[in-house]
PDB file of C-alpha atoms in Angstrom:
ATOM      1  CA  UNK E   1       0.000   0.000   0.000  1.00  0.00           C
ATOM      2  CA  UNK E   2       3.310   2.213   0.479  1.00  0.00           C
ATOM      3  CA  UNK E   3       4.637   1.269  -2.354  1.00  0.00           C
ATOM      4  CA  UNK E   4       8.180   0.126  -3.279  1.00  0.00           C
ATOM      5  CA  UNK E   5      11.131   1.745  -4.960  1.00  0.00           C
ATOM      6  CA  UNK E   6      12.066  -1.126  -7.298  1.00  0.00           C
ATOM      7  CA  UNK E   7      10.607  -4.832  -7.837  1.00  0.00           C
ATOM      8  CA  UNK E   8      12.628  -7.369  -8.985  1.00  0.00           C
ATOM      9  CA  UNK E   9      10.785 -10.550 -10.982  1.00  0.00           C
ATOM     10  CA  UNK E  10      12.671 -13.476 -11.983  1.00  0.00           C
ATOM     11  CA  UNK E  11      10.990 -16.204 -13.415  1.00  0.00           C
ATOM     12  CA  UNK E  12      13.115 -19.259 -14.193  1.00  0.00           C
ATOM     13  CA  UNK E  13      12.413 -23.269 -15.564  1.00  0.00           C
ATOM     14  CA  UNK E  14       9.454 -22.207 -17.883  1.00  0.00           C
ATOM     15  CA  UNK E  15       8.954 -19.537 -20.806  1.00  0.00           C
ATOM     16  CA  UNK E  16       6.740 -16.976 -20.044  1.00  0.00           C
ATOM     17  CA  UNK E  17       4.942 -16.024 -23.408  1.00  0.00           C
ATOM     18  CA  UNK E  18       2.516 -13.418 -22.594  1.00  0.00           C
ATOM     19  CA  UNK E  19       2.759 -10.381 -19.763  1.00  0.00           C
ATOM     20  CA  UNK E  20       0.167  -8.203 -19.759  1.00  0.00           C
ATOM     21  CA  UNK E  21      -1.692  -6.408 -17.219  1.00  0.00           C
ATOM     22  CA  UNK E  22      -5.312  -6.406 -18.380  1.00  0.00           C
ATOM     23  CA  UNK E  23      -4.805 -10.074 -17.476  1.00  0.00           C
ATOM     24  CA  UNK E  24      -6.001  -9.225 -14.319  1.00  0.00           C
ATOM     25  CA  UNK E  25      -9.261  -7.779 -15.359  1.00  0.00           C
ATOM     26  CA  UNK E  26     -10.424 -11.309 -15.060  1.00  0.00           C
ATOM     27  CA  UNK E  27      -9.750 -11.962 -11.695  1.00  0.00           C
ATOM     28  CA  UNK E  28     -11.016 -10.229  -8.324  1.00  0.00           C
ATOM     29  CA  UNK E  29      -7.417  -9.268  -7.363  1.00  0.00           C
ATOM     30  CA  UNK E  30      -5.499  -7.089  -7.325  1.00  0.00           C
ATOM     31  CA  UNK E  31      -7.997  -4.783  -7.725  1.00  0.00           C
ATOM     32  CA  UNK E  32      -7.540  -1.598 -10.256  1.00  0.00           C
ATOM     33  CA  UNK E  33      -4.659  -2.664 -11.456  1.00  0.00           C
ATOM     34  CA  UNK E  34      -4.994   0.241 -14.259  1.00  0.00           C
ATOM     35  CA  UNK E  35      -4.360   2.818 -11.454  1.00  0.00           C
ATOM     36  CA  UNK E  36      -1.078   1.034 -10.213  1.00  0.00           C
ATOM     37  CA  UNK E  37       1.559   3.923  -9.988  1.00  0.00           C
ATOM     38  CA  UNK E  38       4.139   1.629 -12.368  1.00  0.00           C
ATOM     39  CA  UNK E  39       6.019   4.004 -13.467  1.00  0.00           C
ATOM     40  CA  UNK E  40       8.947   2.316 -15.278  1.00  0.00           C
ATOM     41  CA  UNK E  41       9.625  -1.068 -16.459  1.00  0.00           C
ATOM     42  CA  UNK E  42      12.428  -2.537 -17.386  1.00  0.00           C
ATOM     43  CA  UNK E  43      12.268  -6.900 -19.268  1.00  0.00           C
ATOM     44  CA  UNK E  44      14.165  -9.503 -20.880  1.00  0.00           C
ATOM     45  CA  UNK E  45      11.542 -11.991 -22.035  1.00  0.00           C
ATOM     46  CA  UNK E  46      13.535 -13.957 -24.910  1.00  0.00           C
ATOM     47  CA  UNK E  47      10.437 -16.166 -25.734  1.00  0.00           C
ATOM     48  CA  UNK E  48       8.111 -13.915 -25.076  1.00  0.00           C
ATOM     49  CA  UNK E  49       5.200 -13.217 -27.831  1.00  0.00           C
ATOM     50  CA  UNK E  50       2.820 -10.596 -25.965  1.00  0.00           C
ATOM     51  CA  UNK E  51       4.012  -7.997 -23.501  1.00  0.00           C
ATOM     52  CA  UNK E  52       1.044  -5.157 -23.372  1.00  0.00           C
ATOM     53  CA  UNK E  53       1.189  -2.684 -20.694  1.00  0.00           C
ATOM     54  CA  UNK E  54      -1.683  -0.946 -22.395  1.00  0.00           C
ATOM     55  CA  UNK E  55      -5.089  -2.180 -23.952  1.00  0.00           C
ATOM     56  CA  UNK E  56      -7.786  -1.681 -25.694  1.00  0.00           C
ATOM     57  CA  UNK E  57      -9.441   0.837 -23.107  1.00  0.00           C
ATOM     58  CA  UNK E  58      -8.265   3.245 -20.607  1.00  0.00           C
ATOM     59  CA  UNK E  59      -8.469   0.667 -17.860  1.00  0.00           C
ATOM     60  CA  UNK E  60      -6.945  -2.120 -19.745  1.00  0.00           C
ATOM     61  CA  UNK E  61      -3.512   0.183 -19.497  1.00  0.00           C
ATOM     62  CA  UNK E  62      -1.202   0.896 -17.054  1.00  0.00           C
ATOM     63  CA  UNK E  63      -1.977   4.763 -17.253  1.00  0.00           C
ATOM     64  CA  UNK E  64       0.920   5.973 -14.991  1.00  0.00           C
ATOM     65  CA  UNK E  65       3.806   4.043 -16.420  1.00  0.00           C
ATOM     66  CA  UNK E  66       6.549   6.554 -17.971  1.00  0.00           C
ATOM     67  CA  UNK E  67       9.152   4.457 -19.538  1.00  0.00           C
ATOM     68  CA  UNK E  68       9.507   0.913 -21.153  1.00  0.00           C
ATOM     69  CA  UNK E  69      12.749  -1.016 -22.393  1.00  0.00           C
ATOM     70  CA  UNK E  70      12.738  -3.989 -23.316  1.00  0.00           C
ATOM     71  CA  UNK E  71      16.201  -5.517 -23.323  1.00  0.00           C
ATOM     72  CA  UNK E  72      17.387  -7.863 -25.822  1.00  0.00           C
ATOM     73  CA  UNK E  73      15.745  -9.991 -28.526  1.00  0.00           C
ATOM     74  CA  UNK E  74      12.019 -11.475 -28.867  1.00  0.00           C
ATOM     75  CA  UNK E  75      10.425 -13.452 -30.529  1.00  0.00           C
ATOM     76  CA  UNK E  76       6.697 -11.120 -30.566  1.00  0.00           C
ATOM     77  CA  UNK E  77       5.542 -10.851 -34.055  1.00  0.00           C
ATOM     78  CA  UNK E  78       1.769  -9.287 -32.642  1.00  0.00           C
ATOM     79  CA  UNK E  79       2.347  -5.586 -31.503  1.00  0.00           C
ATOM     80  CA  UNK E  80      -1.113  -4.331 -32.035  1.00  0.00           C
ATOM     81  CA  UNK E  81      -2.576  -2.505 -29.028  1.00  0.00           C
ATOM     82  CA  UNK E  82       0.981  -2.965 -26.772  1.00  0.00           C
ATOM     83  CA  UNK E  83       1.090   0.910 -25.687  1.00  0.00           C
ATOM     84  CA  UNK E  84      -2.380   1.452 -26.281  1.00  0.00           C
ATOM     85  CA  UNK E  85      -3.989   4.544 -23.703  1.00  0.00           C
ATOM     86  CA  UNK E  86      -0.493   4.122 -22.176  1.00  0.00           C
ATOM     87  CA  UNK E  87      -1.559   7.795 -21.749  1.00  0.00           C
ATOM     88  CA  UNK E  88       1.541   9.128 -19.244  1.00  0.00           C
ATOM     89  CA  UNK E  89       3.675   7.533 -21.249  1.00  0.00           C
ATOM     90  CA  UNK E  90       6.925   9.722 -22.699  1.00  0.00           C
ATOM     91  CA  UNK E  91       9.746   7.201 -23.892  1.00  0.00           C
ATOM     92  CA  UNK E  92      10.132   3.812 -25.220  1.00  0.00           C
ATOM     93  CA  UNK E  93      13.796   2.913 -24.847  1.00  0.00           C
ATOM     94  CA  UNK E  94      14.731  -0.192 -26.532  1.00  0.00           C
ATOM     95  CA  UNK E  95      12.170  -2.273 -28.227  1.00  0.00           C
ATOM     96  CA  UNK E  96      12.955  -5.145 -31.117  1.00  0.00           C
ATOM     97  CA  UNK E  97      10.393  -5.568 -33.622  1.00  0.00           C
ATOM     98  CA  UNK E  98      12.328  -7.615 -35.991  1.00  0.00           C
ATOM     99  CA  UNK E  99       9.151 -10.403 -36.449  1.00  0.00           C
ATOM    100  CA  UNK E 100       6.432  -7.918 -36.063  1.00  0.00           C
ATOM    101  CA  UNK E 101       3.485  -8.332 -38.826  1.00  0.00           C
ATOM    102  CA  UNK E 102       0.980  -6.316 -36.622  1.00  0.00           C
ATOM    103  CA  UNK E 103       1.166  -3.039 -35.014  1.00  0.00           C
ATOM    104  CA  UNK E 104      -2.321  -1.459 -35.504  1.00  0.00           C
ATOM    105  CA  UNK E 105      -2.922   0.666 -32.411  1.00  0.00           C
ATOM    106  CA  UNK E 106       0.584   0.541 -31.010  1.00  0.00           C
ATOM    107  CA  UNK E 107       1.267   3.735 -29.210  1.00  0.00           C
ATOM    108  CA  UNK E 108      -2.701   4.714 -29.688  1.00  0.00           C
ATOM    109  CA  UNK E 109      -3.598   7.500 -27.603  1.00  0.00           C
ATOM    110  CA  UNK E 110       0.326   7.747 -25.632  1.00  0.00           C
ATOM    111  CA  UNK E 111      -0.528  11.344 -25.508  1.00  0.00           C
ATOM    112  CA  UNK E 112       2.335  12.214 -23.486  1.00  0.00           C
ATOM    113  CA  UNK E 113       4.912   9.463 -25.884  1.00  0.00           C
ATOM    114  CA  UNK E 114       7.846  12.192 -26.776  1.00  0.00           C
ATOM    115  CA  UNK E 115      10.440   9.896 -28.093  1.00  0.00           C
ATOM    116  CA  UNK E 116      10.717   6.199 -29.704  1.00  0.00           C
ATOM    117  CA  UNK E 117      13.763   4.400 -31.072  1.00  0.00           C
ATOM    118  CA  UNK E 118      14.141   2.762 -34.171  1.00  0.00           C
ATOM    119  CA  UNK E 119      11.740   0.535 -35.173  1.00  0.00           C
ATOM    120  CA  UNK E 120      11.781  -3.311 -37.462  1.00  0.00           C
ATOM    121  CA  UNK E 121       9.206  -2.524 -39.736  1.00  0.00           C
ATOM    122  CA  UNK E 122      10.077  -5.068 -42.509  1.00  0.00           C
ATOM    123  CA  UNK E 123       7.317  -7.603 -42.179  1.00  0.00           C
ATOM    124  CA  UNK E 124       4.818  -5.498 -40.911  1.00  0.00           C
ATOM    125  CA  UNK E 125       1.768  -5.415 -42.980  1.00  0.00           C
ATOM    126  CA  UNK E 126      -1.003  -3.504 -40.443  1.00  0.00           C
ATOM    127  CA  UNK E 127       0.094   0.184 -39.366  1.00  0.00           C
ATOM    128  CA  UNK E 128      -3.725   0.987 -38.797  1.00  0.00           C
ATOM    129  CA  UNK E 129      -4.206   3.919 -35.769  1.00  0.00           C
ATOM    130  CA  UNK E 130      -0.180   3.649 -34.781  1.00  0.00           C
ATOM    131  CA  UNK E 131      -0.165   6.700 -33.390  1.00  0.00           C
ATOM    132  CA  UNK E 132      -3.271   7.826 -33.393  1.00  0.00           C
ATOM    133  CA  UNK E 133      -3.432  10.888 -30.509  1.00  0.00           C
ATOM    134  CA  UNK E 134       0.035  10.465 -29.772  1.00  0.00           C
ATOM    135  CA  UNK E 135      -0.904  14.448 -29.596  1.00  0.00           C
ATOM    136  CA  UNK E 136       2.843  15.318 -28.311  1.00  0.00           C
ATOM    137  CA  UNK E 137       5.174  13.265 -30.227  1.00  0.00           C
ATOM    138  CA  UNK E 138       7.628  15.414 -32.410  1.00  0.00           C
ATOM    139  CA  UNK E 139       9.003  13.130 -34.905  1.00  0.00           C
ATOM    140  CA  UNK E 140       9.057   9.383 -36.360  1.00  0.00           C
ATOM    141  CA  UNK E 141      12.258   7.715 -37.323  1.00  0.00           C
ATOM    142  CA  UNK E 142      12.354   6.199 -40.943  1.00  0.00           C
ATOM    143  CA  UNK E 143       9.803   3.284 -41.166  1.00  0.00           C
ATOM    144  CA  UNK E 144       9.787   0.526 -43.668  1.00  0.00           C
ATOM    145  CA  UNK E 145       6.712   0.095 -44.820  1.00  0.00           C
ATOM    146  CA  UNK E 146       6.833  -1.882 -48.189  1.00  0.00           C
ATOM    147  CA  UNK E 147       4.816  -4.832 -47.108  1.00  0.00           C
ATOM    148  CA  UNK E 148       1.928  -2.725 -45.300  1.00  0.00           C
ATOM    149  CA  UNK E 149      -1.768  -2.846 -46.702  1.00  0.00           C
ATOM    150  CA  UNK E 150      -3.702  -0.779 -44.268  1.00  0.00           C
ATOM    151  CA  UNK E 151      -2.395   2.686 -42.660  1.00  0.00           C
ATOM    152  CA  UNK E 152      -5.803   4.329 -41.898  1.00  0.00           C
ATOM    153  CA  UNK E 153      -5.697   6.621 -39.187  1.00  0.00           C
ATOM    154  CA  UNK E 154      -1.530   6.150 -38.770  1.00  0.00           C
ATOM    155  CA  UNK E 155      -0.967   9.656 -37.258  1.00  0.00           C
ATOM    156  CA  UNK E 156      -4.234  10.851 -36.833  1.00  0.00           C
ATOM    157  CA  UNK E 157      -4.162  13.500 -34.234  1.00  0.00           C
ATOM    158  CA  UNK E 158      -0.323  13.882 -34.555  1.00  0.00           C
ATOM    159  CA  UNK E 159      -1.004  17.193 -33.055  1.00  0.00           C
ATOM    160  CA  UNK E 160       3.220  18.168 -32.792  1.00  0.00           C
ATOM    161  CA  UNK E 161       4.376  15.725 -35.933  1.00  0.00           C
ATOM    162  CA  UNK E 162       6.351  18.309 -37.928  1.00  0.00           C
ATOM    163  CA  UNK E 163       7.413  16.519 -40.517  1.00  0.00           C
ATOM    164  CA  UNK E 164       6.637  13.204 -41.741  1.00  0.00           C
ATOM    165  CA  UNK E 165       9.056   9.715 -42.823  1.00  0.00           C
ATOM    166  CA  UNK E 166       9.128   9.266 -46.064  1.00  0.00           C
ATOM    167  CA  UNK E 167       7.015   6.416 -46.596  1.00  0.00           C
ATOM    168  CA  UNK E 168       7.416   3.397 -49.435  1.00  0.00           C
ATOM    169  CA  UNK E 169       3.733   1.919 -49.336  1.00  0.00           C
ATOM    170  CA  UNK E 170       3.813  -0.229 -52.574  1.00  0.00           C
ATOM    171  CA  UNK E 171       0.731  -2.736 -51.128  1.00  0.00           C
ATOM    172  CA  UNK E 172      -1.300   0.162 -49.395  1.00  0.00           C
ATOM    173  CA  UNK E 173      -4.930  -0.298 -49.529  1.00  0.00           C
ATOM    174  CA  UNK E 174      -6.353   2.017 -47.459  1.00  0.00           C
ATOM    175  CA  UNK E 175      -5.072   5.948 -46.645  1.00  0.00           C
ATOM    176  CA  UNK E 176      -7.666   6.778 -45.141  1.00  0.00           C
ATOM    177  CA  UNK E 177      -7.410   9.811 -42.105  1.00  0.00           C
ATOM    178  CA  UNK E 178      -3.911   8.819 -42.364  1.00  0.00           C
ATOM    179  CA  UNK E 179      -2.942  12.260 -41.299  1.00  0.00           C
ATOM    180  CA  UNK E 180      -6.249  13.892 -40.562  1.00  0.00           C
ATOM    181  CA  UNK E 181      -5.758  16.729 -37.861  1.00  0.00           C
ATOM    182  CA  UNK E 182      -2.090  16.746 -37.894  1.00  0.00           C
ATOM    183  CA  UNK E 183      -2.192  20.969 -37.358  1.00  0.00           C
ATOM    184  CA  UNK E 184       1.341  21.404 -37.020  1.00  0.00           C
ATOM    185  CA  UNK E 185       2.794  19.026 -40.192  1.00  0.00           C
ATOM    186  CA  UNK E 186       5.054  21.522 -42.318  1.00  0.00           C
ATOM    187  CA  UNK E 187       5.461  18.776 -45.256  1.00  0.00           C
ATOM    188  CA  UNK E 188       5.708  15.210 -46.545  1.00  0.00           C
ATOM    189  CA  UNK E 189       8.839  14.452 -48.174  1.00  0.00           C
ATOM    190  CA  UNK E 190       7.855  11.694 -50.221  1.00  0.00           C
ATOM    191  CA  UNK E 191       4.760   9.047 -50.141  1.00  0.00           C
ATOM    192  CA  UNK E 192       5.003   6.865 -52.493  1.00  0.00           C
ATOM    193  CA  UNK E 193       1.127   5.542 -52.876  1.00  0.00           C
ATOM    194  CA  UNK E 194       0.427   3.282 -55.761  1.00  0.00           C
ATOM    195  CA  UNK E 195      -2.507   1.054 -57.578  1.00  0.00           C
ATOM    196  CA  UNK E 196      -3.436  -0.766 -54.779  1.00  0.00           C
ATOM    197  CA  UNK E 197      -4.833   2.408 -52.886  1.00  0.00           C
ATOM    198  CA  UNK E 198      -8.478   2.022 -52.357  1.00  0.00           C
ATOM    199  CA  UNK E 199      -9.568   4.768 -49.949  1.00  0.00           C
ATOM    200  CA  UNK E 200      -7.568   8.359 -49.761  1.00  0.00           C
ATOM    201  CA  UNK E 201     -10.755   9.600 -47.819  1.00  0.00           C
ATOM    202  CA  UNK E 202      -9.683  12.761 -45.145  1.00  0.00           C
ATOM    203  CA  UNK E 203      -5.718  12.155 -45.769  1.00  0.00           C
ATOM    204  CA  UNK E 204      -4.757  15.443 -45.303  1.00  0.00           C
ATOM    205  CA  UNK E 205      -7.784  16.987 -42.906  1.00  0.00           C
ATOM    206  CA  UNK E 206      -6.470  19.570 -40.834  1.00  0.00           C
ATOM    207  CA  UNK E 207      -3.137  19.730 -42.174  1.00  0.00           C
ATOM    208  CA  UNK E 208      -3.426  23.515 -42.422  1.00  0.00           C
ATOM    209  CA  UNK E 209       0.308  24.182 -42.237  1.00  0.00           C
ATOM    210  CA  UNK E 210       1.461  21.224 -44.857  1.00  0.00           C
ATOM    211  CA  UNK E 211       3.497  23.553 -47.132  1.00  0.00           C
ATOM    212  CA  UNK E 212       5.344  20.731 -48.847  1.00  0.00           C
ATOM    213  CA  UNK E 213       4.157  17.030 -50.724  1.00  0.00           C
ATOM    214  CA  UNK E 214       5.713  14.706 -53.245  1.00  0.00           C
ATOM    215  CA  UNK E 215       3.532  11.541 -54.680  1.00  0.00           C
ATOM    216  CA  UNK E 216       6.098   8.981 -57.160  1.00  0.00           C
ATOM    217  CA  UNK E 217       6.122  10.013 -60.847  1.00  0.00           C
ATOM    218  CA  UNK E 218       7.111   6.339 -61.423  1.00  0.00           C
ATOM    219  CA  UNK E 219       3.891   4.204 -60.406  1.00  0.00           C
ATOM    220  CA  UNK E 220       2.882   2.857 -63.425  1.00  0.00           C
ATOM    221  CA  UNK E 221      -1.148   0.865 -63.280  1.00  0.00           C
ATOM    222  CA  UNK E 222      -2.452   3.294 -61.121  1.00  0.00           C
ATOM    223  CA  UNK E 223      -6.156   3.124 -61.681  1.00  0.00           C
ATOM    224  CA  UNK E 224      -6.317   6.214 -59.767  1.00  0.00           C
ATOM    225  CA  UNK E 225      -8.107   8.230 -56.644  1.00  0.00           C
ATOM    226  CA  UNK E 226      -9.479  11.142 -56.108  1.00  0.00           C
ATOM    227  CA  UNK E 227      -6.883  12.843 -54.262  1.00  0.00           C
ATOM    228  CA  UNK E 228      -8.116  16.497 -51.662  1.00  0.00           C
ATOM    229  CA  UNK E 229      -5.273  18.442 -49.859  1.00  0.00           C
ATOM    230  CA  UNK E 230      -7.501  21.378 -49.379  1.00  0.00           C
ATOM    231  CA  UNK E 231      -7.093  23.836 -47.026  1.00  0.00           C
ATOM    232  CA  UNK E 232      -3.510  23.185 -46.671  1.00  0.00           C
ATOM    233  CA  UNK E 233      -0.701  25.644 -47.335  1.00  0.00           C
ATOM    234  CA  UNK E 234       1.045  25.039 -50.519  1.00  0.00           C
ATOM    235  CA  UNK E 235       2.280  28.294 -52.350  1.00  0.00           C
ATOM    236  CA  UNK E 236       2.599  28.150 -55.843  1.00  0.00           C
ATOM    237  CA  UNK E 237       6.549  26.024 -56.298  1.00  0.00           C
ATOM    238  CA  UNK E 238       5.256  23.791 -53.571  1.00  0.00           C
ATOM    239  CA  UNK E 239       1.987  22.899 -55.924  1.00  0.00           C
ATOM    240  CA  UNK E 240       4.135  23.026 -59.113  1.00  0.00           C
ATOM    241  CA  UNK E 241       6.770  20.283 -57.489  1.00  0.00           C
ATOM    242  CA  UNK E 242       3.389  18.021 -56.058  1.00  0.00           C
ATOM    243  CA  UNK E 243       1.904  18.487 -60.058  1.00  0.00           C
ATOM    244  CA  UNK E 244       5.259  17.184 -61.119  1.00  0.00           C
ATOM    245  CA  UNK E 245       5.299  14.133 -58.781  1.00  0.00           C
ATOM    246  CA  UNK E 246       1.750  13.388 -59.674  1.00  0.00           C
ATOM    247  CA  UNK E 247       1.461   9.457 -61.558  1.00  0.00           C
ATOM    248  CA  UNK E 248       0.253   9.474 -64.880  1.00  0.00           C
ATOM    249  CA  UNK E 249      -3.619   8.264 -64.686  1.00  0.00           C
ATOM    250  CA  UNK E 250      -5.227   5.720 -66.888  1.00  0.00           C
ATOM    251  CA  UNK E 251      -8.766   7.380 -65.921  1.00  0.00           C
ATOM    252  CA  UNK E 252      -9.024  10.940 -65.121  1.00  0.00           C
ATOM    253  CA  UNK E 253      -9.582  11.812 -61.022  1.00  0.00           C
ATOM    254  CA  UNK E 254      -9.810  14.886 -59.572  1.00  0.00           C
ATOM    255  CA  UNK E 255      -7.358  16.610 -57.124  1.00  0.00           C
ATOM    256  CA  UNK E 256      -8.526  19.388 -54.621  1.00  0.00           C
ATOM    257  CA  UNK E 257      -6.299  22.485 -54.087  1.00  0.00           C
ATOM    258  CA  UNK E 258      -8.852  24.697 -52.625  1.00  0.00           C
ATOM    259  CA  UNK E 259      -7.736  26.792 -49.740  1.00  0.00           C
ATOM    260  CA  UNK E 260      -3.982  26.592 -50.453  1.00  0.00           C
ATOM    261  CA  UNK E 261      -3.052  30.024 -51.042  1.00  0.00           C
ATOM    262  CA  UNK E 262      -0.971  29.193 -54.242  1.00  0.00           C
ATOM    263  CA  UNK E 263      -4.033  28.252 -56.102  1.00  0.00           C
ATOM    264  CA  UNK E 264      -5.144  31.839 -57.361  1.00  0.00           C
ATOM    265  CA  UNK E 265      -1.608  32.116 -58.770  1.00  0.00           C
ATOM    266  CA  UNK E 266      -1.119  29.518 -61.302  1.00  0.00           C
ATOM    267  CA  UNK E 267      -1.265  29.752 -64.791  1.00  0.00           C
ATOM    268  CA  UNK E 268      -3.096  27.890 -67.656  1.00  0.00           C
ATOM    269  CA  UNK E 269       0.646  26.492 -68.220  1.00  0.00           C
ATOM    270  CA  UNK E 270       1.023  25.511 -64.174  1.00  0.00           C
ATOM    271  CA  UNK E 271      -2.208  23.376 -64.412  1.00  0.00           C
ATOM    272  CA  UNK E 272      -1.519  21.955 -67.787  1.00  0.00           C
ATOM    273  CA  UNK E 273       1.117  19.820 -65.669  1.00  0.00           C
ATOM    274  CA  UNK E 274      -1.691  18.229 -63.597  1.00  0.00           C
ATOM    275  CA  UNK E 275      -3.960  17.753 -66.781  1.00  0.00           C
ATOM    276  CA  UNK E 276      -1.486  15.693 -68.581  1.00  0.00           C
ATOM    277  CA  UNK E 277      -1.072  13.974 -66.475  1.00  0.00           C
ATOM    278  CA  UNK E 278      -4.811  13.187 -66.356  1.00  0.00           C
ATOM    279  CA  UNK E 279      -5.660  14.870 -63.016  1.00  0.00           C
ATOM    280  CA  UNK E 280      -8.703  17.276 -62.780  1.00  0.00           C
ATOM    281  CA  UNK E 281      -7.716  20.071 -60.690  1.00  0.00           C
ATOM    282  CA  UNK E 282     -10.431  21.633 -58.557  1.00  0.00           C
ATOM    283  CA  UNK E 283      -9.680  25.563 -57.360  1.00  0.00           C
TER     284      UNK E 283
END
């Protein structure tokens, strides 16, 4: 009931596979285990498939715990949900995701998460709501993200993401809100979306400071979406370079400029780039 500085667990002649705390929502005690005041913690689980100090809910998570590491290999390939409303959260140390195929809802809603190190993203197919509300995180490290399908929602609510990885997404099907309400985004250095994309609905929502964005000339079989980065703030270079980037449409889609304040200054010749390329432009 006092509390204790440090615990110590050591377990030893068996493999522990899963640790997670919302285990104990199933049982009668410890009671609130949600509410513990865990503030750090520190494992070496080899074998170890699961570890989830967070969960699907606010009190599925340990809400007060600061900082994670977790030393050495794993074997974990399932990710999804393992910082979820982790909301005091502010660091993740150490961390291997080498066999990791799933890491929808990750860090969702670690609205205090500052600072994560470098990520395994090879095999990871599901980014889906990653870090969604992780409203104070600055910056992502490079992700690999060739083999991912589905990155709805991936920094929705990024409120302090100033710039975003450049991002290879060969297999994406679905962009949806990807970064909807990311206010303080300056630009996107490259996003390389191709003829799998189904659903580009809300991508760039709220992104009223994205001054900068570069699609990949070189898709080729792009069916094509409509594509809206409208009340953004691309000046008139900024648009040219995104016209420029644009992939060459077999069927004509439409892509919204409205709002950006570089769309009252181009030219019949500026929007000529966008139209060969088959893109409607709407002003």
């Amino acid at each position: 009931s006092e509390g204790a500085a440090q615990v110590l667990v050591k377990v030893s002649g068996t493999d522990i596979l899963t640790w997670e705390p919302a285990a104990h929502s199933r049982r009668t005690e410890p009671a609130g285990f949600h509410a513990w005041n865990v503030v750090e913690i520190r494992c070496r689980l080899p074998k170890a498939t699961a570890v989830r100090p967070g969960g699907a809910a606010q009190t599925g998570a340990l809400t007060a715990l600061r900082y994670f590491a977790w030393e050495g290999g794993n074997q974990a390939t399932d990710f999804s949900g393992m910082f979820g409303y982790c909301t005091g959260l502010i660091a993740v140390k150490t961390l291997d995701t080498a066999q990791a195929v799933n890491m929808s809802g990750m860090f969702q809603c670690c609205r205090s998460l500052t600072a994560i190190p470098v990520l395994s993203t090879e095999k990871v197919s599901n980014t889906a709501r990653m870090f969604q509300e992780c409203s104070s995180l600055p910056a992502v490290p490079e992700l690999n993200t060739r083999n991912v399908t589905n990155a709805a929602s991936m920094f929705e609510g990024c409120g302090s993401l100033s710039a975003a990885p450049e991002l290879e997404l060969p297999l994406l099907g679905s962009a949806a809100n990807m970064f909807y309400g990311c206010g303080s985004l300056l630009s996107v250095p490259r996003l390389g979306l191709t003829g799998s994309i189904r659903n580009l609905n809300s991508l760039f929502t709220g992104c009223s400071c994205l001054g900068a964005l570069r699609l990949d000339p070189e898709v080729s079989g792009w069916a094509g979406r409509p594509l809206s980065i409208e009340g953004c703030a691309l000046g008139r270079e900024a648009l040219l370079q995104l016209f420029r980037s644009l992939p060459v449409l077999t069927a004509a889609k439409s892509l919204t400029i409205t709002g950006n304040p570089g769309a009252g200054e181009l030219t019949e010749a500026d929007t000529a780039l966008a139209a060969e390329r088959n893109w409607t432009l709407v002003l």
